[in-house]
Amino acid sequence: MKKITFVGLGVVLVCIIVFSFSLIKTSAEKDLVFSPEGKENEKTDSQIVVSEITTITEEVSKGLKAFEGIGDIQTDYQKSLTVRTSLDSTKSETEIIAKEIKIKIEKIINSKELDSISKIDSYKIYVKDKDGNDISIN
């Protein structure tokens, strides 16, 4: 009789353990499930970021058409805006041209067209020469 009781208790204990693990697993799975609303919010946030970066880049690109040698314009969201140029850092007029580019970008950033951009005043502006080095602007 003792063997049957011991085996019975063992079976009950195993059932309790298996049942407990299945509850824990189910609970953990519920925690990992994202609601459709959460995904929509993530997508909306990503779309806002992409839209803002695109808007900034397009406006700056349009505004800098008068300058020769403007290359890539890179935007690091709410941090910086970097313009690559074909300017030669060994030439004396390079710093003057780079400063004009920076002033033009500042005007664009502060324009009404970019009023809707969040934290627009947080962007630092960098102008790079043909070798990819920052041009010192005093």
CSV table of C-alpha atoms in Angstrom, one decimal:
chain,number,residue,atom,x,y,z
A,1,MET,CA,0.0,0.0,0.0
A,2,LYS,CA,2.9,2.4,0.8
A,3,LYS,CA,4.3,1.9,-2.8
A,4,ILE,CA,0.9,2.8,-4.4
A,5,THR,CA,0.6,5.9,-2.2
A,6,PHE,CA,4.2,6.9,-2.9
A,7,VAL,CA,3.7,6.4,-6.7
A,8,GLY,CA,0.3,8.2,-6.5
A,9,LEU,CA,1.9,11.2,-4.7
A,10,GLY,CA,4.7,11.2,-7.3
A,11,VAL,CA,2.2,11.3,-10.2
A,12,VAL,CA,0.2,14.1,-8.5
A,13,LEU,CA,3.4,16.0,-7.9
A,14,VAL,CA,4.5,15.6,-11.6
A,15,CYS,CA,1.0,16.7,-12.7
A,16,ILE,CA,1.3,19.8,-10.5
A,17,ILE,CA,4.7,20.7,-11.9
A,18,VAL,CA,3.7,20.2,-15.5
A,19,PHE,CA,0.5,22.2,-15.0
A,20,SER,CA,2.5,25.0,-13.2
A,21,PHE,CA,5.0,25.2,-16.1
A,22,SER,CA,2.2,25.4,-18.7
A,23,LEU,CA,0.6,28.3,-16.7
A,24,ILE,CA,4.0,30.1,-16.6
A,25,LYS,CA,4.5,29.5,-20.3
A,26,THR,CA,1.0,30.8,-21.1
A,27,SER,CA,1.5,33.8,-18.9
A,28,ALA,CA,4.9,34.6,-20.5
A,29,GLU,CA,3.5,34.2,-24.0
A,30,LYS,CA,0.7,36.7,-23.1
A,31,ASP,CA,3.3,39.2,-22.0
A,32,LEU,CA,5.2,38.9,-25.3
A,33,VAL,CA,2.1,39.4,-27.5
A,34,PHE,CA,1.9,42.9,-28.9
A,35,SER,CA,-1.5,44.4,-29.5
A,36,PRO,CA,-2.3,45.6,-33.0
A,37,GLU,CA,-2.5,49.1,-31.4
A,38,GLY,CA,1.1,48.9,-30.1
A,39,LYS,CA,2.3,47.9,-33.6
A,40,GLU,CA,0.4,50.8,-35.1
A,41,ASN,CA,2.0,53.2,-32.7
A,42,GLU,CA,5.4,51.9,-33.4
A,43,LYS,CA,4.8,52.2,-37.1
A,44,THR,CA,3.4,55.7,-36.7
A,45,ASP,CA,6.5,56.7,-34.7
A,46,SER,CA,8.8,55.3,-37.4
A,47,GLN,CA,6.8,57.0,-40.1
A,48,ILE,CA,7.0,60.3,-38.3
A,49,VAL,CA,10.8,60.0,-38.0
A,50,VAL,CA,11.2,59.1,-41.6
A,51,SER,CA,8.9,61.9,-42.7
A,52,GLU,CA,10.7,64.5,-40.6
A,53,ILE,CA,14.2,63.3,-41.8
A,54,THR,CA,12.9,63.3,-45.4
A,55,THR,CA,11.4,66.8,-45.1
A,56,ILE,CA,14.5,68.3,-43.5
A,57,THR,CA,16.8,66.7,-46.2
A,58,GLU,CA,14.6,67.8,-49.1
A,59,GLU,CA,14.3,71.4,-47.8
A,60,VAL,CA,18.1,71.7,-47.2
A,61,SER,CA,18.8,70.2,-50.6
A,62,LYS,CA,16.5,72.7,-52.3
A,63,GLY,CA,18.0,75.6,-50.3
A,64,LEU,CA,21.6,74.7,-51.2
A,65,LYS,CA,21.1,74.4,-54.9
A,66,ALA,CA,22.8,77.7,-55.4
A,67,PHE,CA,26.1,76.3,-54.0
A,68,GLU,CA,28.3,74.2,-56.2
A,69,GLY,CA,29.7,70.9,-55.1
A,70,ILE,CA,27.1,69.9,-52.6
A,71,GLY,CA,27.1,66.2,-52.1
A,72,ASP,CA,25.3,63.9,-49.6
A,73,ILE,CA,23.1,65.4,-46.9
A,74,GLN,CA,22.9,63.2,-43.9
A,75,THR,CA,20.4,63.7,-41.1
A,76,ASP,CA,20.8,62.1,-37.7
A,77,TYR,CA,17.3,62.4,-36.2
A,78,GLN,CA,17.1,65.3,-33.7
A,79,LYS,CA,20.9,65.4,-33.4
A,80,SER,CA,22.8,66.6,-36.5
A,81,LEU,CA,22.7,67.5,-40.2
A,82,THR,CA,25.9,66.9,-42.1
A,83,VAL,CA,26.6,68.3,-45.6
A,84,ARG,CA,29.4,66.7,-47.7
A,85,THR,CA,30.9,69.1,-50.2
A,86,SER,CA,33.6,69.0,-52.8
A,87,LEU,CA,35.4,71.9,-51.1
A,88,ASP,CA,39.1,71.7,-50.8
A,89,SER,CA,40.3,72.5,-47.3
A,90,THR,CA,43.6,73.8,-48.5
A,91,LYS,CA,42.0,76.7,-50.3
A,92,SER,CA,41.6,80.0,-48.5
A,93,GLU,CA,37.9,80.5,-49.5
A,94,THR,CA,36.8,77.1,-48.2
A,95,GLU,CA,36.0,78.3,-44.6
A,96,ILE,CA,34.0,81.3,-46.0
A,97,ILE,CA,31.9,79.1,-48.3
A,98,ALA,CA,31.4,76.5,-45.5
A,99,LYS,CA,30.2,79.3,-43.2
A,100,GLU,CA,27.8,80.5,-45.9
A,101,ILE,CA,26.4,77.0,-46.3
A,102,LYS,CA,25.9,76.7,-42.5
A,103,ILE,CA,24.1,80.1,-42.3
A,104,LYS,CA,21.9,79.0,-45.2
A,105,ILE,CA,21.0,75.7,-43.4
A,106,GLU,CA,20.3,77.6,-40.2
A,107,LYS,CA,17.8,79.8,-42.1
A,108,ILE,CA,16.2,76.8,-43.6
A,109,ILE,CA,15.9,75.1,-40.2
A,110,ASN,CA,14.3,78.2,-38.8
A,111,SER,CA,11.9,78.6,-41.7
A,112,LYS,CA,8.1,78.2,-41.6
A,113,GLU,CA,8.4,75.1,-43.8
A,114,LEU,CA,10.0,73.2,-40.9
A,115,ASP,CA,7.9,74.5,-38.1
A,116,SER,CA,6.2,71.1,-37.8
A,117,ILE,CA,9.5,69.3,-37.2
A,118,SER,CA,10.0,68.2,-33.6
A,119,LYS,CA,13.1,69.5,-31.8
A,120,ILE,CA,14.3,71.3,-34.9
A,121,ASP,CA,16.5,73.5,-32.9
A,122,SER,CA,18.4,70.5,-31.5
A,123,TYR,CA,20.2,69.9,-34.8
A,124,LYS,CA,23.9,70.7,-35.0
A,125,ILE,CA,25.2,71.5,-38.5
A,126,TYR,CA,28.4,70.1,-39.9
A,127,VAL,CA,30.0,70.9,-43.3
A,128,LYS,CA,32.6,68.4,-44.6
A,129,ASP,CA,35.3,68.9,-47.2
A,130,LYS,CA,36.0,66.6,-50.2
A,131,ASP,CA,37.9,64.3,-48.0
A,132,GLY,CA,35.1,63.9,-45.5
A,133,ASN,CA,36.8,66.1,-42.8
A,134,ASP,CA,34.8,68.7,-40.8
A,135,ILE,CA,35.5,72.2,-42.0
A,136,SER,CA,36.2,74.4,-39.1
A,137,ILE,CA,33.7,77.3,-39.1
A,138,ASN,CA,34.5,80.2,-36.8
